[in-house]
XYZ file of C-alpha atoms in Angstrom:
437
model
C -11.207 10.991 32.003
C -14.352 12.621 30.602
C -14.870 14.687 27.573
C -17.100 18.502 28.383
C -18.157 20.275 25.854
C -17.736 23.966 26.695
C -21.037 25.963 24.921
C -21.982 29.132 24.492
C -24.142 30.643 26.734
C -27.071 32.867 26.571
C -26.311 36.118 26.357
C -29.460 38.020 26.734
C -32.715 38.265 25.106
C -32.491 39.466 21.482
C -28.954 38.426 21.033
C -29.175 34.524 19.535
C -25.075 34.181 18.252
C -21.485 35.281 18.315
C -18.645 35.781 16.709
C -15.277 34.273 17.980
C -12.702 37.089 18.101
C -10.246 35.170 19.492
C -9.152 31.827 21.770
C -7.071 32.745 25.045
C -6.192 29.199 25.015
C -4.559 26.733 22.874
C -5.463 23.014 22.650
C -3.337 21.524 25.046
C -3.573 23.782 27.722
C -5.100 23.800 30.839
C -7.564 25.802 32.220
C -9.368 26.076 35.525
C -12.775 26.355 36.750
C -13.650 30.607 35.877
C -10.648 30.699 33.732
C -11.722 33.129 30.659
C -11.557 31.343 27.377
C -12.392 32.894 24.663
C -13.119 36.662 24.072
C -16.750 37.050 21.724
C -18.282 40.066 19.722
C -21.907 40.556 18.950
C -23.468 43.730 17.963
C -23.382 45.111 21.391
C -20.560 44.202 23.037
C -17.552 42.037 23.698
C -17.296 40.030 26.394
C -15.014 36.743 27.726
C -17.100 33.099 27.984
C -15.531 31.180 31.314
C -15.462 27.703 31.446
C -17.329 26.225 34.514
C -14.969 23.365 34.913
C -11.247 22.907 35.035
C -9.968 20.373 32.685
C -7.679 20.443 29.277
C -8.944 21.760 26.279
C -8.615 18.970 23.621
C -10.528 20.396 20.288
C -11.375 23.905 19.273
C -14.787 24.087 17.304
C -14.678 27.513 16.975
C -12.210 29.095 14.883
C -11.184 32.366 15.018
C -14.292 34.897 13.193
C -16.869 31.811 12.976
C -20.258 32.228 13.928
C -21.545 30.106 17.065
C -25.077 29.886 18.323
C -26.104 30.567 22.306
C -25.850 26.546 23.379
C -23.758 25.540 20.321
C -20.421 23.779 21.582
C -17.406 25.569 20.706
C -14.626 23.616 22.458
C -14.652 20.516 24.032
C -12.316 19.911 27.511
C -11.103 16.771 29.069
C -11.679 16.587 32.707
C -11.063 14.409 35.376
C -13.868 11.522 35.851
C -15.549 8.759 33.503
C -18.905 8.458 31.235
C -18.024 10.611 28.326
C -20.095 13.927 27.584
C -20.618 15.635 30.617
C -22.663 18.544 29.046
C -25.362 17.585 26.462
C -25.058 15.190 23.763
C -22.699 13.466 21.911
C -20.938 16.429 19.165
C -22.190 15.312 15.701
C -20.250 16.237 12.675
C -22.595 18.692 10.383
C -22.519 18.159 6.516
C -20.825 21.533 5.204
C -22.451 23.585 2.816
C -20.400 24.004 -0.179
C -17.515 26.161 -0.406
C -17.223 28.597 -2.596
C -13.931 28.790 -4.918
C -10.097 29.642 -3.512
C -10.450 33.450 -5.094
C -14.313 33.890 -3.882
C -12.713 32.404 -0.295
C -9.860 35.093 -0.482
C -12.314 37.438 -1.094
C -14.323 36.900 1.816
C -11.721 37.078 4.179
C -9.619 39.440 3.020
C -10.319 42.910 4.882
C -12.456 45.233 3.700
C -10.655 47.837 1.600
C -13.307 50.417 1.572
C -16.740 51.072 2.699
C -19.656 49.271 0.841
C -22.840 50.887 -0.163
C -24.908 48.204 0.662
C -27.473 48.736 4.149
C -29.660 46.301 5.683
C -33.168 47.369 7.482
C -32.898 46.474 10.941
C -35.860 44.274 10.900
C -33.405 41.430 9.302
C -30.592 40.483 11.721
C -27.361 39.470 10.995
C -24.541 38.453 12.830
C -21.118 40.946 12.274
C -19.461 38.327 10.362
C -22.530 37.623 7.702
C -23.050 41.007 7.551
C -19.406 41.827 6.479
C -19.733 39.372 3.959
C -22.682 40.181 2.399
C -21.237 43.932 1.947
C -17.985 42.388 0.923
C -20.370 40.696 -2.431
C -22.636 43.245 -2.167
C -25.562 40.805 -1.521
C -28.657 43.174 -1.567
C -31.439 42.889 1.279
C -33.832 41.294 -1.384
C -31.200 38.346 -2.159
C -30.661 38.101 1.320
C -34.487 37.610 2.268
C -34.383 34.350 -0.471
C -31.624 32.582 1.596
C -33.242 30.245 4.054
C -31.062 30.615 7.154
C -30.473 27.619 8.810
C -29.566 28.899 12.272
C -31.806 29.599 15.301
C -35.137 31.054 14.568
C -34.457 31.045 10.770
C -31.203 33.338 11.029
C -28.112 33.174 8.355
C -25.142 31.914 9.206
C -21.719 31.771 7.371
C -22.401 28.672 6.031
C -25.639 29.795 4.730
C -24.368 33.198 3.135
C -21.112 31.002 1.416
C -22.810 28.470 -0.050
C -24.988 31.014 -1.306
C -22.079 33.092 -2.723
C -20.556 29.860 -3.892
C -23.684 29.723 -6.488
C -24.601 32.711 -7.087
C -25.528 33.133 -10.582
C -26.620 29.724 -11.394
C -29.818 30.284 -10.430
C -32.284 30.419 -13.245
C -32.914 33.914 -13.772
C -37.003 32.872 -13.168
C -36.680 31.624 -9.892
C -34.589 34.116 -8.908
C -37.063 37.142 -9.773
C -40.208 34.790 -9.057
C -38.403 34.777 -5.490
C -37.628 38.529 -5.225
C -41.635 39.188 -6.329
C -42.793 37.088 -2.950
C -40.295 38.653 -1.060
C -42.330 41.136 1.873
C -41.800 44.883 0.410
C -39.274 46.276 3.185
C -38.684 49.926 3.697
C -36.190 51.709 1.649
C -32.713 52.077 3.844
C -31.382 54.900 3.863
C -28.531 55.508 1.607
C -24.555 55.124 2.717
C -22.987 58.136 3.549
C -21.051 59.644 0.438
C -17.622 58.100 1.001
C -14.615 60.327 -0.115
C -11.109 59.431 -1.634
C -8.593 60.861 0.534
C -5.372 61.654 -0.915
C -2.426 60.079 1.395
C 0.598 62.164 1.719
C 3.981 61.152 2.940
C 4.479 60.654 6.154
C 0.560 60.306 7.018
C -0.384 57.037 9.012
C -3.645 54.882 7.859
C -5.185 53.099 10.650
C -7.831 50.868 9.931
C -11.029 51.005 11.904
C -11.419 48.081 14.876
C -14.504 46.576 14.457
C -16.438 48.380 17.506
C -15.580 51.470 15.559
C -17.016 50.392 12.680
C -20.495 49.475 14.147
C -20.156 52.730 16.075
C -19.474 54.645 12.995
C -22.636 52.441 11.349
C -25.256 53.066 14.023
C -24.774 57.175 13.888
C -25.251 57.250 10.188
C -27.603 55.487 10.521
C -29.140 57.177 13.385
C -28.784 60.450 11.664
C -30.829 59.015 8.156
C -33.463 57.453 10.662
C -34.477 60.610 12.787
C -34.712 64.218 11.864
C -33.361 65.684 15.367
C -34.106 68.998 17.018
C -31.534 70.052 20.078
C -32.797 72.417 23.224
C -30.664 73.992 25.152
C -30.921 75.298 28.936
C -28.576 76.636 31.640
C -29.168 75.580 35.266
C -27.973 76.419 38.367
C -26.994 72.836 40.650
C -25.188 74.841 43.419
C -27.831 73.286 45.669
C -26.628 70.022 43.721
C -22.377 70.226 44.250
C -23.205 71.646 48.157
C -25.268 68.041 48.329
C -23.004 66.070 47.121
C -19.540 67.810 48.877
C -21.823 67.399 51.972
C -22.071 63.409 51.355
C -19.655 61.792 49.396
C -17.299 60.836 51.984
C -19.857 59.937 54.281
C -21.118 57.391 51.453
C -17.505 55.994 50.153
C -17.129 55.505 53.967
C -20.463 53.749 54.852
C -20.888 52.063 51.325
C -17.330 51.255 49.394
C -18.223 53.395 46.756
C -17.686 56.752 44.832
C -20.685 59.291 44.996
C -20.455 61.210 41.726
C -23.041 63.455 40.140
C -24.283 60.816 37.773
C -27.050 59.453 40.166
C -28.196 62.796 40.937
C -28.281 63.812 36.656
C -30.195 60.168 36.444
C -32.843 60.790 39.332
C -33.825 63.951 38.012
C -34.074 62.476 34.393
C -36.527 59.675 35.898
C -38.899 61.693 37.425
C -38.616 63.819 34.286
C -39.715 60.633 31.984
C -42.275 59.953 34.992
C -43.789 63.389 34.431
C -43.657 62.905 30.413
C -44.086 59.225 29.869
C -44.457 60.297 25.791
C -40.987 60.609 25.817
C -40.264 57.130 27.042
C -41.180 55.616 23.750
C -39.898 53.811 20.119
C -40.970 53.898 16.794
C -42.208 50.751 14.825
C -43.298 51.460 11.633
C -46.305 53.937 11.988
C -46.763 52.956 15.391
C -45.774 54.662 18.530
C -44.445 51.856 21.592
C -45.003 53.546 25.125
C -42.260 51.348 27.129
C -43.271 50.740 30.454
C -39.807 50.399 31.860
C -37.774 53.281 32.435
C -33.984 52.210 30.969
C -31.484 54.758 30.871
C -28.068 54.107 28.998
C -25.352 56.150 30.400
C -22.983 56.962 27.433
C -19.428 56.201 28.322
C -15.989 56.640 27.020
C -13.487 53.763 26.737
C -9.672 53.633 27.354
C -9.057 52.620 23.395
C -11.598 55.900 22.512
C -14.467 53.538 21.207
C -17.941 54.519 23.209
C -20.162 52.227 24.550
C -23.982 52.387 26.247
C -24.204 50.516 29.357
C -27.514 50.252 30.826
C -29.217 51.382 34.107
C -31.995 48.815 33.967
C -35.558 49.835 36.186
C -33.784 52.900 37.140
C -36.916 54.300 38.338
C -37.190 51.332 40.912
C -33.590 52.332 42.626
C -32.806 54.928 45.739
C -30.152 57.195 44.918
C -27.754 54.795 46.751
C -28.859 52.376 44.221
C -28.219 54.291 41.266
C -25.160 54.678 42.613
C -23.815 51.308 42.767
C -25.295 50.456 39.723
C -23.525 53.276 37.827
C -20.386 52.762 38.846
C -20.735 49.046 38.740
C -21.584 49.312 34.851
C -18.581 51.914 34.289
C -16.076 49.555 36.076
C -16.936 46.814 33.878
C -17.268 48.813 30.863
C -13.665 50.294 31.158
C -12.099 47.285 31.554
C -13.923 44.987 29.136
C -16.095 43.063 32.030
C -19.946 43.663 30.642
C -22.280 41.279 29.340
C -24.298 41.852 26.158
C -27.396 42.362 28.147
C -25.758 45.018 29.847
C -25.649 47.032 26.696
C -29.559 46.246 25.654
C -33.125 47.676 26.259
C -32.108 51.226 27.446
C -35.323 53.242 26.588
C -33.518 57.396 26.937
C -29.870 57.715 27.259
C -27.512 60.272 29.119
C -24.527 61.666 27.693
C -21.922 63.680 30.194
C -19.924 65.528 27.826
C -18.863 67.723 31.072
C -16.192 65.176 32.109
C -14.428 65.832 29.239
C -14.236 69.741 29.834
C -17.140 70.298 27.791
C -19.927 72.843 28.105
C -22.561 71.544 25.834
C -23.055 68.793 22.993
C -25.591 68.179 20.501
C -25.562 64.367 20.954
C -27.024 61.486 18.228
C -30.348 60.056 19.641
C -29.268 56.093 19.755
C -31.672 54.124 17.623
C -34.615 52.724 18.426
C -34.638 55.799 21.714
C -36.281 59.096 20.475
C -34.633 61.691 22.973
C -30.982 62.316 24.504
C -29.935 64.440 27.468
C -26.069 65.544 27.099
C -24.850 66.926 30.682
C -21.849 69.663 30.352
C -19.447 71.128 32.577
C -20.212 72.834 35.966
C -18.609 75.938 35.806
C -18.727 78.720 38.594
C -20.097 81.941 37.446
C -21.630 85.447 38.466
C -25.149 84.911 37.915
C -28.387 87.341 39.256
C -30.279 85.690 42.213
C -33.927 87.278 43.319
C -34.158 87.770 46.966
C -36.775 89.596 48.887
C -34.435 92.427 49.266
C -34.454 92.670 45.317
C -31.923 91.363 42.602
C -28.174 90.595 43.956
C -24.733 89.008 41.705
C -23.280 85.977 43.535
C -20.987 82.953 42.526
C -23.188 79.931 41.645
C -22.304 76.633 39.977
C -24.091 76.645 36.785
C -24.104 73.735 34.043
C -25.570 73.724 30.734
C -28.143 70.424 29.356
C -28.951 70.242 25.923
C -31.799 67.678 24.951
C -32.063 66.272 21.539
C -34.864 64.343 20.428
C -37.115 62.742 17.182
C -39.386 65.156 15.455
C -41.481 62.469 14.223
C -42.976 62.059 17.780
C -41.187 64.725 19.817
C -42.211 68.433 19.357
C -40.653 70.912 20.999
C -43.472 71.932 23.289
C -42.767 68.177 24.641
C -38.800 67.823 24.390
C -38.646 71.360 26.003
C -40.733 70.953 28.691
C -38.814 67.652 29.734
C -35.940 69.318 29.384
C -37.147 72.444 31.748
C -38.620 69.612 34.601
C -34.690 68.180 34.676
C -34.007 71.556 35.118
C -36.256 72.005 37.639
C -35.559 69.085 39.512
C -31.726 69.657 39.608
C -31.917 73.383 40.589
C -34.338 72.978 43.554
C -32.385 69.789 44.561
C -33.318 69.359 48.481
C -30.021 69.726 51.015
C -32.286 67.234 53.200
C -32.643 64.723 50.527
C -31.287 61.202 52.313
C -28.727 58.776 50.595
């Protein structure tokens, strides 16, 4: 028999470690070869790690809310065959940094009981576990910046942040402010929301947050202190649009396997929108504006459990409608039922939001940090509108649907988040019965 040691893999660029949320397996059992493991969190998403070999796992490394590093082992499996390590090298046991006391320990992992008021810029990352912790002890950003991380690239990990805890306070009050005066001057965060004391009355449940609420519920605060948004509105007719797609979508689920919905059409106009007004396609770092040169849209969508989550359509502006297609509802399968990778959920440069599905005819939506603009798509509703004709002005039934486009004031005026706005319109309400799928 042979010992494999089952690592972490890489989970897209940006994203250097995880947090173990929990083992589907026990030591003891066996797995087999594309058997899910282990379920992971980071920032973004979670997501199951396979194992690429069957075997029997013999020692978890992981535990249960550690922190492991893409390539770091995190279980090791006994398979069938000789010569030890099949994987990398031999595991070494690591020195552990010094824990901190039974009460600070009990501290650390008990829940948190109610919202912290400390922020972090997002120019210092931090995995969700250190993060937690350091809002648990209220670590501020500038004590943070004095611990040398000793993960990948310089990052903290727990062991870092409790060893730090663990002696906090006996540093000499000189090299602790000599430390905070070299520190690089970061920007000011934004303050924490106000957070308010709710009386509970009998019979009322309490239900704590999970924790993809809670970095949902951090990101649009955040979001909100970060960019001072202004929200057009417009009503468009897409008759031409629902005649299009009644006219194919059985023809495609037929030829291709797959649903035709109006997504594809909602993202094609958007792209040759961003194509016409490339300034729109763009972040914000520091005092300087980045033009992106890819064309990323996230496509805001609802999960079973009623957390969100923003797959992304990556190069959309390199796919065919039929492409789009496949692509969207690949990324909505696999976001519904827990499938994505954290790539999936990274780079997306303008987002859609169809708050039509639910019933909805319009939405101010939250522009998704580091994006400057969001389109939200409403419901298509039939309605007497006035059509011009050659013969003068006549009332029929059309299908009309409102958009409303919010975007960042800092770099978005409205002369240039209307007129984007106005080409989607555009583009949707002269949509071509010819076009091909």
């Amino acid at each position: 028999m042979a010992e494999y040691k089952l690592l972490l893999p890489s989970m897209g660029e940006g994203v250097m470690e995880a947090t173990i949320i929990t083992w589907l397996f026990n030591e003891g059992d066996n797995v087999k070869e594309d058997d899910s493991v282990v379920e992971i969190a980071t920032d973004k998403v979670d997501s199951d790690v396979p194992t690429p070999v069957s075997g029997k796992i013999v020692k978890i490394l992981k535990q249960k809310d550690e922190v492991a590093k893409v390539g770091e082992a995190i279980a090791i499996l006994e398979i069938e065959g000789e010569g030890g390590t099949t994987a990398s090298e031999e595991v070494t046991t690591e020195t552990p940094a010094a824990a901190p006391d039974t009460e600070t320990l009990k501290t650390i992992e008990e829940p948190l009981q109610a919202a912290s008021n400390v922020e972090f810029s997002g120019d210092l990352y931090l995995s969700p576990l250190v993060k937690s912790i350091a809002q648990q002890e209220n670590i501020s950003e500038s004590e943070l910046k004095t611990i040398k991380g000793s993960g990948l690239e310089g990052r903290i990990t727990k062991e870092d942040i409790l060893a730090y805890v663990s002696n906090r306070g006996n540093q000499p009050v000189q090299q602790a402010a000599a430390a905070q005066q070299t520190a690089p001057a970061a920007p000011k965060a934004p303050a924490s929301a106000p957070v308010a004391t709710v009386p509970v009355a009998a019979g009322d449940e309490i239900i704590p947050m999970d924790r993809m609420r809670k970095i949902i519920a951090e990101n649009m605060v955040k979001a909100k202190h970060i960019a001072p948004h202004v929200t057009s509105f417009i009503e468009t007719d897409v008759t031409n649009v629902v005649k299009w797609r009644n006219k194919h979508k059985d023809i495609f689920e037929k030829r291709e396997g797959e649903k035709l919905t109006f997504m594809p059409i909602f993202v094609k106009a958007i792209v040759k929108a961003i194509q016409d007004f490339p300034m729109i396609n763009v972040s914000i770092s520091g005092e300087n504006i980045i033009k992106k040169k890819n064309i990323n849209i996230g496509m805001a969508t609802a999960l079973p459990d009623g957390n969100l989550i923003v797959p992304v359509i990556k190069n959309a502006d390199q796919l065919s409608l039929s492409g789009l297609a496949k692509a969207i509802n690949d990324l909505a399968y696999r976001a519904r039922n827990k499938k994505l990778r954290p790539e999936d959920t990274q780079g997306a440069t303008y987002t859609i939001s169809n708050v039509g599905s639910f019933g909805n005819l319009m939405g101010t939506p939250i522009i998704p940090q580091p994006q400057v603009a969001i389109l939200a798509i409403g419901a298509i509703v039939k309605k007497p509108a006035v059509l011009e004709t050659k013969d003068g002005d006549v009332i029929a039934i059309r299908q009309l649907m409102f958009m409303s486009h919010s975007y960042d004031h800092r770099v978005v005026d409205g002369s240039l988040g209307g007129m984007m706005l106005k080409h989607v319109h555009d583009y949707l309400q002269n949509w071509d019965l010819n076009t091909e799928i």
